Amino acid sequence: MEVNKIFNGDSVELVKHFDDNTFHLILSDIPYGISYDSWDVLHSNTNSALLGTSPAQEKAGGIFKSRGKPLNGWSEADKQISKEYYDWCLSWAGEWLRIAKPGASVFIFAGRRMAHRCICALEDSGFIFKDMIAWKKDSAPHRAQRVGIVYERRGDTKNAEKWEGWRLGNLRPVFEPVLWFMKPYKIGGTLADNIRDYGVGAFNDTAWKKYVSDSSNTIHIHSEKTDHGLHPTQKPIALLEALIELTTQENQIVLDPFCGSGSTLVAAKHLNRQFVGIEKNKEFFEVAQKRVTGFVSTEISETNIYSELDLFGERLRA
């Protein structure tokens, strides 16, 4: 039974075509909803300045590539951004619950600002919020602007001196939360029964200790050169391998509904797991295809993608 497949389309719609209780693990770096790029704008109140570039950003270069919205927003409508992110997560969370096996884990990279909304959406859809793993990164850019510089530009020397050492924005983000959910197992049964019947529900402490010697929920993974350059939010292969080994066995099926450049799928393949990926962006889809197969496969067109999904379902049921 061949299940290794990547679909080019809208994940929110395509997951509706998968069968119940299919996947042993869902692992995905979902959009954070913080307007990082066009694919990350998930709220309705946009503005012509959003994702634009100011003269100061052009001068700074590097990480200051485009304009997002300040935490305070540009209007009263912007106060709904967090709620709209919750609504977006809610639009697919129920389907994820349906297609995951009982006791299966779900790992989500959701960012720090909106993680609470993602947690609520999945809990409201029926998932159990099991834990939060802290991924400590090698480094992170410090985007916090110096307050004194703002006053200097205004010619306000007095306040520039008064606020020396103070900054606008956030501390250096050297960790990212990995949200860990579990699909509930049958009421009246035990988790041990579920592990026996479905092959999921426990965690592999021996495997985790290869990455985290003290079995804690903080993991420090070093990024390799190959972990950069294919996607703006690319995650290290070793980190994804750690999460896959923590919760699955060989030949079990891993789903990434927002697979980007395919890092989760590559990690699954390395570990002899089956995989399924979905990616809406054509460019990233082709990168993912090339990484897992060595060539760019023929695109599944919008007219026959659902027949391809039906065929996929038949193979799973065979």
PDB file of C-alpha atoms in Angstrom:
ATOM      1  CA  MET A   1       0.000   0.000   0.000  1.00  0.00           C
ATOM      2  CA  GLU A   2       1.616   3.227  -1.173  1.00  0.00           C
ATOM      3  CA  VAL A   3       0.524   6.198   0.946  1.00  0.00           C
ATOM      4  CA  ASN A   4       3.406   8.613   0.434  1.00  0.00           C
ATOM      5  CA  LYS A   5       1.766  11.537  -1.327  1.00  0.00           C
ATOM      6  CA  ILE A   6       1.772  15.349  -1.423  1.00  0.00           C
ATOM      7  CA  PHE A   7      -1.329  17.232  -2.532  1.00  0.00           C
ATOM      8  CA  ASN A   8      -1.228  20.749  -3.996  1.00  0.00           C
ATOM      9  CA  GLY A   9      -4.384  22.479  -2.742  1.00  0.00           C
ATOM     10  CA  ASP A  10      -6.283  24.104   0.106  1.00  0.00           C
ATOM     11  CA  SER A  11      -5.707  22.077   3.257  1.00  0.00           C
ATOM     12  CA  VAL A  12      -8.915  23.246   4.941  1.00  0.00           C
ATOM     13  CA  GLU A  13     -10.916  21.664   2.112  1.00  0.00           C
ATOM     14  CA  LEU A  14      -8.746  18.666   1.269  1.00  0.00           C
ATOM     15  CA  VAL A  15      -8.645  17.164   4.770  1.00  0.00           C
ATOM     16  CA  LYS A  16     -12.416  16.691   4.501  1.00  0.00           C
ATOM     17  CA  HIS A  17     -11.767  13.903   1.985  1.00  0.00           C
ATOM     18  CA  PHE A  18      -9.636  11.728   4.271  1.00  0.00           C
ATOM     19  CA  ASP A  19     -11.227   8.793   6.087  1.00  0.00           C
ATOM     20  CA  ASP A  20     -11.919   8.693   9.815  1.00  0.00           C
ATOM     21  CA  ASN A  21      -9.209   7.422  12.185  1.00  0.00           C
ATOM     22  CA  THR A  22      -6.482   7.312   9.530  1.00  0.00           C
ATOM     23  CA  PHE A  23      -3.380   9.083  10.842  1.00  0.00           C
ATOM     24  CA  HIS A  24      -1.085   8.096  13.690  1.00  0.00           C
ATOM     25  CA  LEU A  25       0.389  11.600  13.970  1.00  0.00           C
ATOM     26  CA  ILE A  26      -0.421  15.070  12.656  1.00  0.00           C
ATOM     27  CA  LEU A  27       2.595  17.367  12.761  1.00  0.00           C
ATOM     28  CA  SER A  28       2.464  20.820  11.206  1.00  0.00           C
ATOM     29  CA  ASP A  29       4.023  24.264  11.295  1.00  0.00           C
ATOM     30  CA  ILE A  30       0.782  26.163  10.665  1.00  0.00           C
ATOM     31  CA  PRO A  31       0.542  29.848   9.709  1.00  0.00           C
ATOM     32  CA  TYR A  32       0.982  32.003  12.820  1.00  0.00           C
ATOM     33  CA  GLY A  33      -1.514  34.671  11.781  1.00  0.00           C
ATOM     34  CA  ILE A  34       0.917  37.518  12.459  1.00  0.00           C
ATOM     35  CA  SER A  35       1.101  38.830   8.868  1.00  0.00           C
ATOM     36  CA  TYR A  36       4.612  37.512   8.323  1.00  0.00           C
ATOM     37  CA  ASP A  37       3.868  37.105   4.617  1.00  0.00           C
ATOM     38  CA  SER A  38       0.819  37.088   2.335  1.00  0.00           C
ATOM     39  CA  TRP A  39       0.025  33.446   3.220  1.00  0.00           C
ATOM     40  CA  ASP A  40       0.093  34.404   6.905  1.00  0.00           C
ATOM     41  CA  VAL A  41      -2.550  37.169   6.708  1.00  0.00           C
ATOM     42  CA  LEU A  42      -5.606  35.424   8.165  1.00  0.00           C
ATOM     43  CA  HIS A  43      -7.657  38.401   9.315  1.00  0.00           C
ATOM     44  CA  SER A  44     -10.153  40.448   7.317  1.00  0.00           C
ATOM     45  CA  ASN A  45      -9.002  43.947   8.228  1.00  0.00           C
ATOM     46  CA  THR A  46      -6.101  44.554   5.876  1.00  0.00           C
ATOM     47  CA  ASN A  47      -4.587  47.849   4.779  1.00  0.00           C
ATOM     48  CA  SER A  48      -2.610  49.003   1.745  1.00  0.00           C
ATOM     49  CA  ALA A  49       0.434  49.501   3.979  1.00  0.00           C
ATOM     50  CA  LEU A  50       0.395  45.901   5.251  1.00  0.00           C
ATOM     51  CA  LEU A  51       3.381  43.891   3.942  1.00  0.00           C
ATOM     52  CA  GLY A  52       4.745  47.036   2.336  1.00  0.00           C
ATOM     53  CA  THR A  53       8.233  48.358   2.970  1.00  0.00           C
ATOM     54  CA  SER A  54       9.109  51.649   4.610  1.00  0.00           C
ATOM     55  CA  PRO A  55      12.265  53.629   3.748  1.00  0.00           C
ATOM     56  CA  ALA A  56      13.685  52.671   7.162  1.00  0.00           C
ATOM     57  CA  GLN A  57      13.134  48.976   6.463  1.00  0.00           C
ATOM     58  CA  GLU A  58      14.756  49.238   3.056  1.00  0.00           C
ATOM     59  CA  LYS A  59      17.761  50.884   4.672  1.00  0.00           C
ATOM     60  CA  ALA A  60      17.982  48.284   7.443  1.00  0.00           C
ATOM     61  CA  GLY A  61      17.611  45.301   5.119  1.00  0.00           C
ATOM     62  CA  GLY A  62      17.953  41.799   6.549  1.00  0.00           C
ATOM     63  CA  ILE A  63      15.046  40.727   8.724  1.00  0.00           C
ATOM     64  CA  PHE A  64      13.142  43.998   8.301  1.00  0.00           C
ATOM     65  CA  LYS A  65      11.678  43.014   4.952  1.00  0.00           C
ATOM     66  CA  SER A  66       8.034  44.009   5.203  1.00  0.00           C
ATOM     67  CA  ARG A  67       5.643  45.956   7.371  1.00  0.00           C
ATOM     68  CA  GLY A  68       3.369  44.098   9.766  1.00  0.00           C
ATOM     69  CA  LYS A  69       0.816  45.623  12.086  1.00  0.00           C
ATOM     70  CA  PRO A  70       1.810  46.967  15.508  1.00  0.00           C
ATOM     71  CA  LEU A  71       0.495  45.049  18.528  1.00  0.00           C
ATOM     72  CA  ASN A  72      -1.931  47.887  19.172  1.00  0.00           C
ATOM     73  CA  GLY A  73      -3.262  47.639  15.594  1.00  0.00           C
ATOM     74  CA  TRP A  74      -4.120  50.364  13.134  1.00  0.00           C
ATOM     75  CA  SER A  75      -7.833  50.483  13.930  1.00  0.00           C
ATOM     76  CA  GLU A  76     -10.443  49.124  16.333  1.00  0.00           C
ATOM     77  CA  ALA A  77     -11.134  46.309  13.856  1.00  0.00           C
ATOM     78  CA  ASP A  78      -7.593  45.035  14.382  1.00  0.00           C
ATOM     79  CA  LYS A  79      -8.547  44.022  17.893  1.00  0.00           C
ATOM     80  CA  GLN A  80     -10.398  41.117  16.236  1.00  0.00           C
ATOM     81  CA  ILE A  81      -7.224  39.628  14.727  1.00  0.00           C
ATOM     82  CA  SER A  82      -6.762  37.155  17.580  1.00  0.00           C
ATOM     83  CA  LYS A  83     -10.421  36.079  17.467  1.00  0.00           C
ATOM     84  CA  GLU A  84     -10.254  35.650  13.688  1.00  0.00           C
ATOM     85  CA  TYR A  85      -7.215  33.416  14.123  1.00  0.00           C
ATOM     86  CA  TYR A  86      -9.216  31.276  16.548  1.00  0.00           C
ATOM     87  CA  ASP A  87     -12.029  31.057  13.968  1.00  0.00           C
ATOM     88  CA  TRP A  88      -9.542  30.004  11.285  1.00  0.00           C
ATOM     89  CA  CYS A  89      -8.092  27.245  13.498  1.00  0.00           C
ATOM     90  CA  LEU A  90     -11.633  26.146  14.303  1.00  0.00           C
ATOM     91  CA  SER A  91     -12.341  25.758  10.563  1.00  0.00           C
ATOM     92  CA  TRP A  92     -10.029  22.734  10.309  1.00  0.00           C
ATOM     93  CA  ALA A  93      -9.535  21.456  13.875  1.00  0.00           C
ATOM     94  CA  GLY A  94     -12.689  19.305  13.831  1.00  0.00           C
ATOM     95  CA  GLU A  95     -11.560  17.551  10.667  1.00  0.00           C
ATOM     96  CA  TRP A  96      -8.156  16.878  12.184  1.00  0.00           C
ATOM     97  CA  LEU A  97      -9.911  15.264  15.154  1.00  0.00           C
ATOM     98  CA  ARG A  98     -11.963  13.071  12.835  1.00  0.00           C
ATOM     99  CA  ILE A  99      -9.063  11.782  10.733  1.00  0.00           C
ATOM    100  CA  ALA A 100      -6.625  11.155  13.607  1.00  0.00           C
ATOM    101  CA  LYS A 101      -6.621   7.746  15.250  1.00  0.00           C
ATOM    102  CA  PRO A 102      -7.871   7.563  18.858  1.00  0.00           C
ATOM    103  CA  GLY A 103      -4.964   8.435  21.131  1.00  0.00           C
ATOM    104  CA  ALA A 104      -2.968   9.984  18.263  1.00  0.00           C
ATOM    105  CA  SER A 105      -0.789  12.995  18.957  1.00  0.00           C
ATOM    106  CA  VAL A 106      -0.945  16.326  17.165  1.00  0.00           C
ATOM    107  CA  PHE A 107       2.046  18.664  17.262  1.00  0.00           C
ATOM    108  CA  ILE A 108       1.520  22.256  16.150  1.00  0.00           C
ATOM    109  CA  PHE A 109       3.966  25.122  15.782  1.00  0.00           C
ATOM    110  CA  ALA A 110       1.624  28.072  16.304  1.00  0.00           C
ATOM    111  CA  GLY A 111       3.865  30.915  17.457  1.00  0.00           C
ATOM    112  CA  ARG A 112       3.857  32.683  20.827  1.00  0.00           C
ATOM    113  CA  ARG A 113       1.323  35.444  20.191  1.00  0.00           C
ATOM    114  CA  MET A 114      -1.559  33.279  18.940  1.00  0.00           C
ATOM    115  CA  ALA A 115      -0.816  29.926  20.568  1.00  0.00           C
ATOM    116  CA  HIS A 116      -3.569  30.412  23.159  1.00  0.00           C
ATOM    117  CA  ARG A 117      -6.166  30.818  20.408  1.00  0.00           C
ATOM    118  CA  CYS A 118      -4.984  27.655  18.663  1.00  0.00           C
ATOM    119  CA  ILE A 119      -5.151  25.758  21.957  1.00  0.00           C
ATOM    120  CA  CYS A 120      -8.719  26.927  22.595  1.00  0.00           C
ATOM    121  CA  ALA A 121      -9.821  26.049  19.061  1.00  0.00           C
ATOM    122  CA  LEU A 122      -8.493  22.497  19.298  1.00  0.00           C
ATOM    123  CA  GLU A 123      -9.864  22.009  22.801  1.00  0.00           C
ATOM    124  CA  ASP A 124     -13.262  23.290  21.677  1.00  0.00           C
ATOM    125  CA  SER A 125     -13.090  20.797  18.791  1.00  0.00           C
ATOM    126  CA  GLY A 126     -12.529  17.872  21.140  1.00  0.00           C
ATOM    127  CA  PHE A 127      -8.753  17.498  21.469  1.00  0.00           C
ATOM    128  CA  ILE A 128      -6.943  17.163  24.785  1.00  0.00           C
ATOM    129  CA  PHE A 129      -4.189  19.737  25.294  1.00  0.00           C
ATOM    130  CA  LYS A 130      -1.462  17.426  26.583  1.00  0.00           C
ATOM    131  CA  ASP A 131       1.624  19.620  26.970  1.00  0.00           C
ATOM    132  CA  MET A 132       3.749  22.377  25.493  1.00  0.00           C
ATOM    133  CA  ILE A 133       7.295  21.597  24.380  1.00  0.00           C
ATOM    134  CA  ALA A 134       9.757  24.469  24.334  1.00  0.00           C
ATOM    135  CA  TRP A 135      12.085  24.407  21.330  1.00  0.00           C
ATOM    136  CA  LYS A 136      15.179  26.440  22.144  1.00  0.00           C
ATOM    137  CA  LYS A 137      16.801  27.779  18.985  1.00  0.00           C
ATOM    138  CA  ASP A 138      20.464  28.467  18.309  1.00  0.00           C
ATOM    139  CA  SER A 139      19.763  32.144  17.709  1.00  0.00           C
ATOM    140  CA  ALA A 140      16.999  34.583  16.889  1.00  0.00           C
ATOM    141  CA  PRO A 141      16.901  38.117  15.475  1.00  0.00           C
ATOM    142  CA  HIS A 142      16.279  40.964  17.880  1.00  0.00           C
ATOM    143  CA  ARG A 143      13.725  43.233  16.202  1.00  0.00           C
ATOM    144  CA  ALA A 144      13.114  45.508  19.178  1.00  0.00           C
ATOM    145  CA  GLN A 145      13.708  49.127  18.146  1.00  0.00           C
ATOM    146  CA  ARG A 146      15.532  51.480  20.508  1.00  0.00           C
ATOM    147  CA  VAL A 147      13.248  54.121  21.982  1.00  0.00           C
ATOM    148  CA  GLY A 148      16.044  56.680  22.003  1.00  0.00           C
ATOM    149  CA  ILE A 149      16.435  56.417  18.224  1.00  0.00           C
ATOM    150  CA  VAL A 150      12.778  57.384  17.751  1.00  0.00           C
ATOM    151  CA  TYR A 151      13.271  60.565  19.780  1.00  0.00           C
ATOM    152  CA  GLU A 152      16.562  61.345  18.044  1.00  0.00           C
ATOM    153  CA  ARG A 153      14.755  61.357  14.708  1.00  0.00           C
ATOM    154  CA  ARG A 154      12.311  63.840  16.184  1.00  0.00           C
ATOM    155  CA  GLY A 155      15.115  66.021  17.420  1.00  0.00           C
ATOM    156  CA  ASP A 156      14.047  65.374  21.036  1.00  0.00           C
ATOM    157  CA  THR A 157      17.470  65.062  22.683  1.00  0.00           C
ATOM    158  CA  LYS A 158      16.107  65.199  26.216  1.00  0.00           C
ATOM    159  CA  ASN A 159      13.876  62.142  25.839  1.00  0.00           C
ATOM    160  CA  ALA A 160      16.460  60.344  23.730  1.00  0.00           C
ATOM    161  CA  GLU A 161      18.834  60.508  26.694  1.00  0.00           C
ATOM    162  CA  LYS A 162      16.115  59.732  29.262  1.00  0.00           C
ATOM    163  CA  TRP A 163      15.054  56.512  27.500  1.00  0.00           C
ATOM    164  CA  GLU A 164      18.529  55.245  26.618  1.00  0.00           C
ATOM    165  CA  GLY A 165      18.584  51.434  26.940  1.00  0.00           C
ATOM    166  CA  TRP A 166      14.828  51.021  26.479  1.00  0.00           C
ATOM    167  CA  ARG A 167      13.294  49.312  23.458  1.00  0.00           C
ATOM    168  CA  LEU A 168       9.996  48.876  21.612  1.00  0.00           C
ATOM    169  CA  GLY A 169       8.678  45.389  20.828  1.00  0.00           C
ATOM    170  CA  ASN A 170       9.659  42.059  22.356  1.00  0.00           C
ATOM    171  CA  LEU A 171      12.591  40.258  23.914  1.00  0.00           C
ATOM    172  CA  ARG A 172      14.776  38.122  21.659  1.00  0.00           C
ATOM    173  CA  PRO A 173      12.580  35.096  20.756  1.00  0.00           C
ATOM    174  CA  VAL A 174      14.991  32.222  21.370  1.00  0.00           C
ATOM    175  CA  PHE A 175      12.283  29.639  22.001  1.00  0.00           C
ATOM    176  CA  GLU A 176       9.166  28.546  20.157  1.00  0.00           C
ATOM    177  CA  PRO A 177       6.267  26.603  21.669  1.00  0.00           C
ATOM    178  CA  VAL A 178       5.343  23.249  20.182  1.00  0.00           C
ATOM    179  CA  LEU A 179       1.737  22.545  21.184  1.00  0.00           C
ATOM    180  CA  TRP A 180       1.053  18.897  21.974  1.00  0.00           C
ATOM    181  CA  PHE A 181      -2.521  17.626  21.678  1.00  0.00           C
ATOM    182  CA  MET A 182      -4.008  14.151  21.858  1.00  0.00           C
ATOM    183  CA  LYS A 183      -7.202  12.765  20.376  1.00  0.00           C
ATOM    184  CA  PRO A 184      -9.264  11.251  23.223  1.00  0.00           C
ATOM    185  CA  TYR A 185      -9.473   7.486  23.429  1.00  0.00           C
ATOM    186  CA  LYS A 186     -12.676   5.541  24.041  1.00  0.00           C
ATOM    187  CA  ILE A 187     -14.490   6.457  27.251  1.00  0.00           C
ATOM    188  CA  GLY A 188     -14.671   3.406  29.479  1.00  0.00           C
ATOM    189  CA  GLY A 189     -11.466   1.977  28.090  1.00  0.00           C
ATOM    190  CA  THR A 190      -7.926   2.587  29.220  1.00  0.00           C
ATOM    191  CA  LEU A 191      -5.003   4.227  27.486  1.00  0.00           C
ATOM    192  CA  ALA A 192      -3.199   0.875  27.597  1.00  0.00           C
ATOM    193  CA  ASP A 193      -6.125  -0.658  25.686  1.00  0.00           C
ATOM    194  CA  ASN A 194      -5.923   2.126  23.117  1.00  0.00           C
ATOM    195  CA  ILE A 195      -2.172   1.649  22.659  1.00  0.00           C
ATOM    196  CA  ARG A 196      -2.752  -2.041  22.018  1.00  0.00           C
ATOM    197  CA  ASP A 197      -5.619  -1.451  19.560  1.00  0.00           C
ATOM    198  CA  TYR A 198      -4.371   1.604  17.622  1.00  0.00           C
ATOM    199  CA  GLY A 199      -0.614   1.686  18.211  1.00  0.00           C
ATOM    200  CA  VAL A 200      -0.607   5.247  19.593  1.00  0.00           C
ATOM    201  CA  GLY A 201      -1.114   7.066  22.881  1.00  0.00           C
ATOM    202  CA  ALA A 202       2.221   6.459  24.629  1.00  0.00           C
ATOM    203  CA  PHE A 203       5.498   8.314  24.128  1.00  0.00           C
ATOM    204  CA  ASN A 204       8.862   6.729  23.416  1.00  0.00           C
ATOM    205  CA  ASP A 205      11.081   7.912  26.263  1.00  0.00           C
ATOM    206  CA  THR A 206      14.086   5.977  24.967  1.00  0.00           C
ATOM    207  CA  ALA A 207      13.876   7.711  21.591  1.00  0.00           C
ATOM    208  CA  TRP A 208      13.342  11.146  23.185  1.00  0.00           C
ATOM    209  CA  LYS A 209      16.501  10.725  25.287  1.00  0.00           C
ATOM    210  CA  LYS A 210      18.522  10.718  22.090  1.00  0.00           C
ATOM    211  CA  TYR A 211      17.562  14.396  21.833  1.00  0.00           C
ATOM    212  CA  VAL A 212      16.753  15.363  25.442  1.00  0.00           C
ATOM    213  CA  SER A 213      18.837  13.461  27.974  1.00  0.00           C
ATOM    214  CA  ASP A 214      16.679  14.307  31.001  1.00  0.00           C
ATOM    215  CA  SER A 215      13.313  13.508  29.334  1.00  0.00           C
ATOM    216  CA  SER A 216      12.174  17.106  29.876  1.00  0.00           C
ATOM    217  CA  ASN A 217       9.799  19.144  27.702  1.00  0.00           C
ATOM    218  CA  THR A 218      12.544  21.533  26.572  1.00  0.00           C
ATOM    219  CA  ILE A 219      14.545  20.594  23.499  1.00  0.00           C
ATOM    220  CA  HIS A 220      17.585  22.380  22.086  1.00  0.00           C
ATOM    221  CA  ILE A 221      18.160  21.493  18.437  1.00  0.00           C
ATOM    222  CA  HIS A 222      20.996  22.894  16.359  1.00  0.00           C
ATOM    223  CA  SER A 223      19.992  23.952  12.848  1.00  0.00           C
ATOM    224  CA  GLU A 224      22.068  22.612   9.969  1.00  0.00           C
ATOM    225  CA  LYS A 225      22.861  24.487   6.761  1.00  0.00           C
ATOM    226  CA  THR A 226      20.268  22.362   4.977  1.00  0.00           C
ATOM    227  CA  ASP A 227      17.590  23.628   7.409  1.00  0.00           C
ATOM    228  CA  HIS A 228      17.567  27.050   5.763  1.00  0.00           C
ATOM    229  CA  GLY A 229      16.760  28.638   2.434  1.00  0.00           C
ATOM    230  CA  LEU A 230      13.785  26.637   1.179  1.00  0.00           C
ATOM    231  CA  HIS A 231      10.987  28.310   3.168  1.00  0.00           C
ATOM    232  CA  PRO A 232      10.910  31.486   5.286  1.00  0.00           C
ATOM    233  CA  THR A 233       9.758  29.547   8.376  1.00  0.00           C
ATOM    234  CA  GLN A 234      11.645  26.297   7.746  1.00  0.00           C
ATOM    235  CA  LYS A 235      12.123  24.054  10.797  1.00  0.00           C
ATOM    236  CA  PRO A 236      15.129  21.791  11.490  1.00  0.00           C
ATOM    237  CA  ILE A 237      14.794  18.216  10.276  1.00  0.00           C
ATOM    238  CA  ALA A 238      16.232  16.918  13.568  1.00  0.00           C
ATOM    239  CA  LEU A 239      13.511  18.672  15.562  1.00  0.00           C
ATOM    240  CA  LEU A 240      10.775  17.120  13.440  1.00  0.00           C
ATOM    241  CA  GLU A 241      12.446  13.725  13.688  1.00  0.00           C
ATOM    242  CA  ALA A 242      12.481  14.020  17.474  1.00  0.00           C
ATOM    243  CA  LEU A 243       8.726  14.678  17.576  1.00  0.00           C
ATOM    244  CA  ILE A 244       7.995  11.850  15.146  1.00  0.00           C
ATOM    245  CA  GLU A 245      10.129   9.361  17.089  1.00  0.00           C
ATOM    246  CA  LEU A 246       8.541  10.490  20.356  1.00  0.00           C
ATOM    247  CA  THR A 247       5.048   9.430  19.319  1.00  0.00           C
ATOM    248  CA  THR A 248       5.101   6.966  16.396  1.00  0.00           C
ATOM    249  CA  GLN A 249       6.491   3.622  15.285  1.00  0.00           C
ATOM    250  CA  GLU A 250       7.955   2.651  11.930  1.00  0.00           C
ATOM    251  CA  ASN A 251       5.484   2.433   9.026  1.00  0.00           C
ATOM    252  CA  GLN A 252       2.848   4.494  10.805  1.00  0.00           C
ATOM    253  CA  ILE A 253       1.365   7.438   8.893  1.00  0.00           C
ATOM    254  CA  VAL A 254       2.324  11.078   9.520  1.00  0.00           C
ATOM    255  CA  LEU A 255       0.214  13.908   8.104  1.00  0.00           C
ATOM    256  CA  ASP A 256       1.374  17.498   7.591  1.00  0.00           C
ATOM    257  CA  PRO A 257      -1.580  19.580   6.319  1.00  0.00           C
ATOM    258  CA  PHE A 258       0.572  22.732   5.887  1.00  0.00           C
ATOM    259  CA  CYS A 259       3.762  21.074   4.726  1.00  0.00           C
ATOM    260  CA  GLY A 260       5.553  24.055   3.174  1.00  0.00           C
ATOM    261  CA  SER A 261       8.860  22.879   1.726  1.00  0.00           C
ATOM    262  CA  GLY A 262       8.258  19.359   3.054  1.00  0.00           C
ATOM    263  CA  SER A 263      10.581  19.151   6.070  1.00  0.00           C
ATOM    264  CA  THR A 264       8.120  17.036   8.088  1.00  0.00           C
ATOM    265  CA  LEU A 265       7.791  14.629   5.172  1.00  0.00           C
ATOM    266  CA  VAL A 266      11.555  14.367   4.768  1.00  0.00           C
ATOM    267  CA  ALA A 267      11.890  13.621   8.488  1.00  0.00           C
ATOM    268  CA  ALA A 268       9.174  10.957   8.262  1.00  0.00           C
ATOM    269  CA  LYS A 269      10.892   9.341   5.296  1.00  0.00           C
ATOM    270  CA  HIS A 270      14.231   9.307   7.140  1.00  0.00           C
ATOM    271  CA  LEU A 271      12.564   7.417   9.990  1.00  0.00           C
ATOM    272  CA  ASN A 272      10.735   4.885   7.790  1.00  0.00           C
ATOM    273  CA  ARG A 273       7.309   6.385   8.433  1.00  0.00           C
ATOM    274  CA  GLN A 274       4.644   6.798   5.794  1.00  0.00           C
ATOM    275  CA  PHE A 275       3.637  10.393   5.073  1.00  0.00           C
ATOM    276  CA  VAL A 276       0.983  12.591   3.526  1.00  0.00           C
ATOM    277  CA  GLY A 277       1.436  16.311   2.915  1.00  0.00           C
ATOM    278  CA  ILE A 278      -0.745  19.169   1.715  1.00  0.00           C
ATOM    279  CA  GLU A 279       0.608  22.489   0.479  1.00  0.00           C
ATOM    280  CA  LYS A 280      -1.367  25.278  -1.167  1.00  0.00           C
ATOM    281  CA  ASN A 281       1.538  27.302  -2.554  1.00  0.00           C
ATOM    282  CA  LYS A 282       2.646  25.853  -5.904  1.00  0.00           C
ATOM    283  CA  GLU A 283       6.283  26.876  -5.481  1.00  0.00           C
ATOM    284  CA  PHE A 284       6.648  25.296  -2.026  1.00  0.00           C
ATOM    285  CA  PHE A 285       4.706  22.239  -3.200  1.00  0.00           C
ATOM    286  CA  GLU A 286       7.240  21.631  -5.952  1.00  0.00           C
ATOM    287  CA  VAL A 287      10.137  22.085  -3.532  1.00  0.00           C
ATOM    288  CA  ALA A 288       8.572  19.514  -1.204  1.00  0.00           C
ATOM    289  CA  GLN A 289       8.058  17.082  -4.085  1.00  0.00           C
ATOM    290  CA  LYS A 290      11.659  17.413  -5.121  1.00  0.00           C
ATOM    291  CA  ARG A 291      12.938  16.861  -1.594  1.00  0.00           C
ATOM    292  CA  VAL A 292      11.012  13.626  -1.015  1.00  0.00           C
ATOM    293  CA  THR A 293      11.172  12.129  -4.499  1.00  0.00           C
ATOM    294  CA  GLY A 294      14.156  13.690  -6.204  1.00  0.00           C
ATOM    295  CA  PHE A 295      12.051  15.238  -8.940  1.00  0.00           C
ATOM    296  CA  VAL A 296       9.136  17.608  -9.381  1.00  0.00           C
ATOM    297  CA  SER A 297       6.078  15.481 -10.051  1.00  0.00           C
ATOM    298  CA  THR A 298       3.187  16.366 -12.327  1.00  0.00           C
ATOM    299  CA  GLU A 299       0.867  18.846 -10.638  1.00  0.00           C
ATOM    300  CA  ILE A 300      -2.514  17.526  -9.531  1.00  0.00           C
ATOM    301  CA  SER A 301      -4.940  19.907 -11.218  1.00  0.00           C
ATOM    302  CA  GLU A 302      -7.950  21.427  -9.477  1.00  0.00           C
ATOM    303  CA  THR A 303     -10.261  19.337 -11.673  1.00  0.00           C
ATOM    304  CA  ASN A 304      -8.915  15.938 -10.664  1.00  0.00           C
ATOM    305  CA  ILE A 305      -7.491  16.482  -7.187  1.00  0.00           C
ATOM    306  CA  TYR A 306     -10.592  15.079  -5.510  1.00  0.00           C
ATOM    307  CA  SER A 307     -10.498  11.910  -7.614  1.00  0.00           C
ATOM    308  CA  GLU A 308      -6.861  11.549  -6.566  1.00  0.00           C
ATOM    309  CA  LEU A 309      -7.978  11.866  -2.940  1.00  0.00           C
ATOM    310  CA  ASP A 310     -10.672   9.249  -3.448  1.00  0.00           C
ATOM    311  CA  LEU A 311      -8.070   6.888  -4.897  1.00  0.00           C
ATOM    312  CA  PHE A 312      -5.806   7.616  -1.933  1.00  0.00           C
ATOM    313  CA  GLY A 313      -8.633   6.695   0.429  1.00  0.00           C
ATOM    314  CA  GLU A 314      -9.209   3.427  -1.404  1.00  0.00           C
ATOM    315  CA  ARG A 315      -5.535   2.525  -1.026  1.00  0.00           C
ATOM    316  CA  LEU A 316      -5.699   3.213   2.712  1.00  0.00           C
ATOM    317  CA  ARG A 317      -8.746   0.979   3.052  1.00  0.00           C
ATOM    318  CA  ALA A 318      -7.209  -1.819   0.966  1.00  0.00           C
TER     319      ALA A 318
END
